[in-house]
Amino acid sequence: QQGKILLSDIERRIEKLEEPPPVKAVKPLPPPIDPGRKKRGGRRHRKMKERLGMTELRIGANKTKFGEIEEDAYQDAVGFSTGMLGKSGSGKVRAAQVDSKTKAKISQKLQKTLQRQNNAYGGTTTVHNRKQISGTASSVAFTPLQGLEIVNPNAADKDKTGIESQKYFSNTFGFTKISPSVIPKTT
C-alpha cells in the first residue's frame, strides 16, 4: 500500500518536470520618457548658437505678405521664394548687413595657402580660379611655313626641375658608370 502511494507520487513529480514551461508574455518596452535636459551655458555654446542662428536675411526670406501671389520669372523654382527680400514696402531702407558672427568662415590654414598662391601668381582671375596671364600671351602663333599655329601659353611656366628629373627617372634612361677617380679606395 505504501509503495503504491510513493510510486504515484514519483510519477506525478516526473510528469510535472517533463511538461514544458509556461509561455512568458512578451511585454513591450515602456516608452522612453526623456525630459528635456537643461543646456549648460558658456562662451562656446553661446558662440555656436550665434553662428547657427537665424540671420536677418533668412528671417526676411521667411516672411511673406498675406494673400500675395509670388512671382516666379523662370517658372523653375516652384515652391521656392525669397519672401520679403527685395520687395518694396518692407520698411527697410537698405538691405540687411552681413553679420560677421554668422558669416561662413574658412580655416586659417586655408587662408594662408590662398594668400601664398595669390602672392606667388600676382592675384587670381575670377574665371576658373586660374593664374593671371599677361595680355600679350596668346594661344595662336603666326608662322611663315604653316600659317597659323596653336601653342600653349603656359608652356614656358613648366617646372624647370622636370627636365633634370627626366634624365634619372625616365623609362629610356639607363644606368650610368661612375668613374674610378670618384670611388674612394678602401685599404
PDB file of C-alpha atoms in Angstrom:
ATOM      1  CA  GLN A   1       0.000   0.000   0.000  1.00  0.00           C
ATOM      2  CA  GLN A   2       2.718   2.435   0.997  1.00  0.00           C
ATOM      3  CA  GLY A   3       4.787   1.538  -2.113  1.00  0.00           C
ATOM      4  CA  LYS A   4       1.898   2.338  -4.480  1.00  0.00           C
ATOM      5  CA  ILE A   5       1.458   5.775  -2.872  1.00  0.00           C
ATOM      6  CA  LEU A   6       5.173   6.502  -3.261  1.00  0.00           C
ATOM      7  CA  LEU A   7       5.138   5.278  -6.908  1.00  0.00           C
ATOM      8  CA  SER A   8       2.176   7.505  -7.844  1.00  0.00           C
ATOM      9  CA  ASP A   9       3.818  10.461  -6.079  1.00  0.00           C
ATOM     10  CA  ILE A  10       7.081   9.941  -8.000  1.00  0.00           C
ATOM     11  CA  GLU A  11       5.210   9.569 -11.340  1.00  0.00           C
ATOM     12  CA  ARG A  12       3.318  12.814 -10.648  1.00  0.00           C
ATOM     13  CA  ARG A  13       6.562  14.659  -9.934  1.00  0.00           C
ATOM     14  CA  ILE A  14       8.231  13.266 -13.102  1.00  0.00           C
ATOM     15  CA  GLU A  15       5.226  14.373 -15.220  1.00  0.00           C
ATOM     16  CA  LYS A  16       5.444  17.802 -13.625  1.00  0.00           C
ATOM     17  CA  LEU A  17       9.163  18.023 -14.510  1.00  0.00           C
ATOM     18  CA  GLU A  18       8.584  16.824 -18.115  1.00  0.00           C
ATOM     19  CA  GLU A  19       5.868  19.343 -19.043  1.00  0.00           C
ATOM     20  CA  PRO A  20       7.084  22.441 -20.973  1.00  0.00           C
ATOM     21  CA  PRO A  21       7.486  25.705 -19.096  1.00  0.00           C
ATOM     22  CA  PRO A  22       4.661  28.235 -19.379  1.00  0.00           C
ATOM     23  CA  VAL A  23       4.931  30.726 -22.247  1.00  0.00           C
ATOM     24  CA  LYS A  24       6.050  34.092 -20.962  1.00  0.00           C
ATOM     25  CA  ALA A  25       4.102  37.066 -22.266  1.00  0.00           C
ATOM     26  CA  VAL A  26       6.386  39.435 -24.198  1.00  0.00           C
ATOM     27  CA  LYS A  27       5.912  42.839 -22.664  1.00  0.00           C
ATOM     28  CA  PRO A  28       6.799  45.820 -24.850  1.00  0.00           C
ATOM     29  CA  LEU A  29       9.360  48.228 -23.516  1.00  0.00           C
ATOM     30  CA  PRO A  30       7.925  51.287 -21.845  1.00  0.00           C
ATOM     31  CA  PRO A  31       8.101  54.488 -23.893  1.00  0.00           C
ATOM     32  CA  PRO A  32      11.224  56.447 -23.060  1.00  0.00           C
ATOM     33  CA  ILE A  33      10.243  59.471 -21.082  1.00  0.00           C
ATOM     34  CA  ASP A  34      13.159  61.728 -21.827  1.00  0.00           C
ATOM     35  CA  PRO A  35      12.853  65.031 -20.041  1.00  0.00           C
ATOM     36  CA  GLY A  36      14.477  67.954 -21.836  1.00  0.00           C
ATOM     37  CA  ARG A  37      17.884  68.415 -20.340  1.00  0.00           C
ATOM     38  CA  LYS A  38      18.987  71.849 -19.380  1.00  0.00           C
ATOM     39  CA  LYS A  39      21.754  73.019 -21.701  1.00  0.00           C
ATOM     40  CA  ARG A  40      24.810  74.267 -19.984  1.00  0.00           C
ATOM     41  CA  GLY A  41      25.773  77.793 -20.823  1.00  0.00           C
ATOM     42  CA  GLY A  42      29.198  79.066 -21.585  1.00  0.00           C
ATOM     43  CA  ARG A  43      31.046  81.024 -24.195  1.00  0.00           C
ATOM     44  CA  ARG A  44      31.437  78.148 -26.670  1.00  0.00           C
ATOM     45  CA  HIS A  45      27.753  77.287 -26.566  1.00  0.00           C
ATOM     46  CA  ARG A  46      26.702  80.924 -26.998  1.00  0.00           C
ATOM     47  CA  LYS A  47      29.071  81.337 -29.956  1.00  0.00           C
ATOM     48  CA  MET A  48      27.713  78.178 -31.566  1.00  0.00           C
ATOM     49  CA  LYS A  49      24.128  79.393 -31.144  1.00  0.00           C
ATOM     50  CA  GLU A  50      25.076  82.750 -32.676  1.00  0.00           C
ATOM     51  CA  ARG A  51      26.784  81.089 -35.604  1.00  0.00           C
ATOM     52  CA  LEU A  52      23.963  78.660 -36.344  1.00  0.00           C
ATOM     53  CA  GLY A  53      21.147  81.057 -35.501  1.00  0.00           C
ATOM     54  CA  MET A  54      18.774  82.800 -37.899  1.00  0.00           C
ATOM     55  CA  THR A  55      20.295  85.668 -39.837  1.00  0.00           C
ATOM     56  CA  GLU A  56      18.441  88.833 -40.792  1.00  0.00           C
ATOM     57  CA  LEU A  57      18.457  87.718 -44.426  1.00  0.00           C
ATOM     58  CA  ARG A  58      16.917  84.349 -43.566  1.00  0.00           C
ATOM     59  CA  ILE A  59      14.286  85.981 -41.376  1.00  0.00           C
ATOM     60  CA  GLY A  60      13.381  88.299 -44.265  1.00  0.00           C
ATOM     61  CA  ALA A  61      13.230  85.380 -46.695  1.00  0.00           C
ATOM     62  CA  ASN A  62      10.855  83.503 -44.405  1.00  0.00           C
ATOM     63  CA  LYS A  63       8.386  86.400 -44.204  1.00  0.00           C
ATOM     64  CA  THR A  64       5.593  86.636 -46.761  1.00  0.00           C
ATOM     65  CA  LYS A  65       2.750  89.070 -47.326  1.00  0.00           C
ATOM     66  CA  PHE A  66      -0.714  87.668 -46.760  1.00  0.00           C
ATOM     67  CA  GLY A  67      -2.667  86.929 -49.940  1.00  0.00           C
ATOM     68  CA  GLU A  68       0.116  87.914 -52.341  1.00  0.00           C
ATOM     69  CA  ILE A  69       0.980  85.701 -55.310  1.00  0.00           C
ATOM     70  CA  GLU A  70       4.686  85.016 -55.609  1.00  0.00           C
ATOM     71  CA  GLU A  71       6.452  85.970 -58.809  1.00  0.00           C
ATOM     72  CA  ASP A  72       8.484  83.224 -60.400  1.00  0.00           C
ATOM     73  CA  ALA A  73      10.064  84.701 -63.509  1.00  0.00           C
ATOM     74  CA  TYR A  74      11.582  81.486 -64.833  1.00  0.00           C
ATOM     75  CA  GLN A  75       8.949  79.025 -63.583  1.00  0.00           C
ATOM     76  CA  ASP A  76      11.704  76.685 -62.434  1.00  0.00           C
ATOM     77  CA  ALA A  77      11.737  77.159 -58.679  1.00  0.00           C
ATOM     78  CA  VAL A  78       8.206  76.166 -57.761  1.00  0.00           C
ATOM     79  CA  GLY A  79       7.754  76.472 -54.028  1.00  0.00           C
ATOM     80  CA  PHE A  80      10.993  78.389 -53.545  1.00  0.00           C
ATOM     81  CA  SER A  81      10.577  82.012 -52.581  1.00  0.00           C
ATOM     82  CA  THR A  82      12.755  84.827 -51.326  1.00  0.00           C
ATOM     83  CA  GLY A  83       9.883  86.159 -49.260  1.00  0.00           C
ATOM     84  CA  MET A  84      10.046  89.843 -48.380  1.00  0.00           C
ATOM     85  CA  LEU A  85      13.630  90.248 -49.612  1.00  0.00           C
ATOM     86  CA  GLY A  86      13.844  92.875 -52.317  1.00  0.00           C
ATOM     87  CA  LYS A  87      10.162  93.759 -52.121  1.00  0.00           C
ATOM     88  CA  SER A  88       9.067  97.362 -51.854  1.00  0.00           C
ATOM     89  CA  GLY A  89       7.237  98.381 -48.724  1.00  0.00           C
ATOM     90  CA  SER A  90       9.208  96.104 -46.445  1.00  0.00           C
ATOM     91  CA  GLY A  91      10.012  99.061 -44.207  1.00  0.00           C
ATOM     92  CA  LYS A  92      13.784  98.644 -44.549  1.00  0.00           C
ATOM     93  CA  VAL A  93      15.772 101.457 -46.138  1.00  0.00           C
ATOM     94  CA  ARG A  94      18.641  99.244 -47.293  1.00  0.00           C
ATOM     95  CA  ALA A  95      19.457  95.561 -47.461  1.00  0.00           C
ATOM     96  CA  ALA A  96      20.467  93.747 -44.304  1.00  0.00           C
ATOM     97  CA  GLN A  97      24.145  93.963 -43.439  1.00  0.00           C
ATOM     98  CA  VAL A  98      26.229  90.806 -43.380  1.00  0.00           C
ATOM     99  CA  ASP A  99      26.710  89.772 -39.782  1.00  0.00           C
ATOM    100  CA  SER A 100      30.299  88.802 -39.023  1.00  0.00           C
ATOM    101  CA  LYS A 101      29.128  86.311 -36.386  1.00  0.00           C
ATOM    102  CA  THR A 102      27.062  84.233 -38.805  1.00  0.00           C
ATOM    103  CA  LYS A 103      29.286  84.664 -41.863  1.00  0.00           C
ATOM    104  CA  ALA A 104      30.826  81.468 -43.226  1.00  0.00           C
ATOM    105  CA  LYS A 105      34.428  81.111 -42.121  1.00  0.00           C
ATOM    106  CA  ILE A 106      37.409  79.312 -43.625  1.00  0.00           C
ATOM    107  CA  SER A 107      40.247  77.844 -41.632  1.00  0.00           C
ATOM    108  CA  GLN A 108      43.449  79.790 -41.044  1.00  0.00           C
ATOM    109  CA  LYS A 109      45.476  77.123 -42.846  1.00  0.00           C
ATOM    110  CA  LEU A 110      43.340  77.508 -45.979  1.00  0.00           C
ATOM    111  CA  GLN A 111      43.575  81.303 -45.704  1.00  0.00           C
ATOM    112  CA  LYS A 112      47.377  81.091 -45.608  1.00  0.00           C
ATOM    113  CA  THR A 113      47.563  78.796 -48.633  1.00  0.00           C
ATOM    114  CA  LEU A 114      45.225  81.055 -50.616  1.00  0.00           C
ATOM    115  CA  GLN A 115      47.273  84.102 -49.614  1.00  0.00           C
ATOM    116  CA  ARG A 116      50.502  82.353 -50.650  1.00  0.00           C
ATOM    117  CA  GLN A 117      49.027  81.414 -54.028  1.00  0.00           C
ATOM    118  CA  ASN A 118      47.764  84.944 -54.628  1.00  0.00           C
ATOM    119  CA  ASN A 119      51.166  86.396 -53.804  1.00  0.00           C
ATOM    120  CA  ALA A 120      53.013  83.893 -55.981  1.00  0.00           C
ATOM    121  CA  TYR A 121      50.798  84.369 -59.021  1.00  0.00           C
ATOM    122  CA  GLY A 122      50.153  88.079 -58.621  1.00  0.00           C
ATOM    123  CA  GLY A 123      46.469  87.591 -57.861  1.00  0.00           C
ATOM    124  CA  THR A 124      43.919  85.265 -59.394  1.00  0.00           C
ATOM    125  CA  THR A 125      41.295  85.772 -62.037  1.00  0.00           C
ATOM    126  CA  THR A 126      37.632  85.153 -61.416  1.00  0.00           C
ATOM    127  CA  VAL A 127      37.387  82.689 -64.296  1.00  0.00           C
ATOM    128  CA  HIS A 128      38.025  79.144 -63.050  1.00  0.00           C
ATOM    129  CA  ASN A 129      40.446  80.478 -60.408  1.00  0.00           C
ATOM    130  CA  ARG A 130      43.276  80.478 -62.947  1.00  0.00           C
ATOM    131  CA  LYS A 131      46.565  82.249 -62.776  1.00  0.00           C
ATOM    132  CA  GLN A 132      46.694  85.736 -64.264  1.00  0.00           C
ATOM    133  CA  ILE A 133      48.118  85.593 -67.764  1.00  0.00           C
ATOM    134  CA  SER A 134      49.675  88.610 -69.384  1.00  0.00           C
ATOM    135  CA  GLY A 135      47.671  90.301 -72.117  1.00  0.00           C
ATOM    136  CA  THR A 136      50.333  89.591 -74.742  1.00  0.00           C
ATOM    137  CA  ALA A 137      50.165  85.823 -74.263  1.00  0.00           C
ATOM    138  CA  SER A 138      48.209  84.079 -76.985  1.00  0.00           C
ATOM    139  CA  SER A 139      47.406  80.523 -77.933  1.00  0.00           C
ATOM    140  CA  VAL A 140      47.707  81.336 -81.656  1.00  0.00           C
ATOM    141  CA  ALA A 141      51.071  81.955 -83.341  1.00  0.00           C
ATOM    142  CA  PHE A 142      51.680  83.085 -86.918  1.00  0.00           C
ATOM    143  CA  THR A 143      54.476  81.146 -88.604  1.00  0.00           C
ATOM    144  CA  PRO A 144      55.772  81.647 -92.158  1.00  0.00           C
ATOM    145  CA  LEU A 145      55.648  77.930 -93.009  1.00  0.00           C
ATOM    146  CA  GLN A 146      52.374  76.676 -91.514  1.00  0.00           C
ATOM    147  CA  GLY A 147      50.473  79.956 -91.304  1.00  0.00           C
ATOM    148  CA  LEU A 148      48.546  79.671 -88.031  1.00  0.00           C
ATOM    149  CA  GLU A 149      49.856  77.501 -85.232  1.00  0.00           C
ATOM    150  CA  ILE A 150      48.155  76.897 -81.891  1.00  0.00           C
ATOM    151  CA  VAL A 151      50.571  76.876 -78.960  1.00  0.00           C
ATOM    152  CA  ASN A 152      50.216  76.572 -75.218  1.00  0.00           C
ATOM    153  CA  PRO A 153      50.954  79.924 -73.494  1.00  0.00           C
ATOM    154  CA  ASN A 154      51.610  78.089 -70.224  1.00  0.00           C
ATOM    155  CA  ALA A 155      54.410  76.012 -71.755  1.00  0.00           C
ATOM    156  CA  ALA A 156      57.038  78.475 -70.508  1.00  0.00           C
ATOM    157  CA  ASP A 157      55.786  78.022 -66.944  1.00  0.00           C
ATOM    158  CA  LYS A 158      56.653  74.319 -66.870  1.00  0.00           C
ATOM    159  CA  ASP A 159      58.678  73.091 -63.964  1.00  0.00           C
ATOM    160  CA  LYS A 160      62.393  73.603 -64.554  1.00  0.00           C
ATOM    161  CA  THR A 161      63.218  70.553 -62.454  1.00  0.00           C
ATOM    162  CA  GLY A 162      61.156  68.393 -64.810  1.00  0.00           C
ATOM    163  CA  ILE A 163      63.991  68.424 -67.355  1.00  0.00           C
ATOM    164  CA  GLU A 164      66.532  67.367 -64.717  1.00  0.00           C
ATOM    165  CA  SER A 165      64.331  64.619 -63.317  1.00  0.00           C
ATOM    166  CA  GLN A 166      63.608  63.214 -66.792  1.00  0.00           C
ATOM    167  CA  LYS A 167      67.259  62.297 -67.033  1.00  0.00           C
ATOM    168  CA  TYR A 168      67.117  60.000 -63.999  1.00  0.00           C
ATOM    169  CA  PHE A 169      63.513  58.865 -63.813  1.00  0.00           C
ATOM    170  CA  SER A 170      62.559  58.336 -67.441  1.00  0.00           C
ATOM    171  CA  ASN A 171      61.852  54.922 -68.969  1.00  0.00           C
ATOM    172  CA  THR A 172      64.558  55.333 -71.612  1.00  0.00           C
ATOM    173  CA  PHE A 173      67.421  56.379 -69.339  1.00  0.00           C
ATOM    174  CA  GLY A 174      69.762  53.525 -68.437  1.00  0.00           C
ATOM    175  CA  PHE A 175      72.453  53.010 -65.814  1.00  0.00           C
ATOM    176  CA  THR A 176      75.448  55.315 -65.558  1.00  0.00           C
ATOM    177  CA  LYS A 177      79.017  54.283 -64.951  1.00  0.00           C
ATOM    178  CA  ILE A 178      80.864  56.020 -62.129  1.00  0.00           C
ATOM    179  CA  SER A 179      84.433  56.994 -62.989  1.00  0.00           C
ATOM    180  CA  PRO A 180      87.096  55.224 -60.869  1.00  0.00           C
ATOM    181  CA  SER A 181      88.573  58.515 -59.642  1.00  0.00           C
ATOM    182  CA  VAL A 182      85.343  59.298 -57.742  1.00  0.00           C
ATOM    183  CA  ILE A 183      85.152  55.951 -55.921  1.00  0.00           C
ATOM    184  CA  PRO A 184      87.002  56.101 -52.567  1.00  0.00           C
ATOM    185  CA  LYS A 185      89.689  53.474 -52.135  1.00  0.00           C
ATOM    186  CA  THR A 186      89.386  51.059 -49.237  1.00  0.00           C
ATOM    187  CA  THR A 187      92.515  49.661 -47.606  1.00  0.00           C
TER     188      THR A 187
END
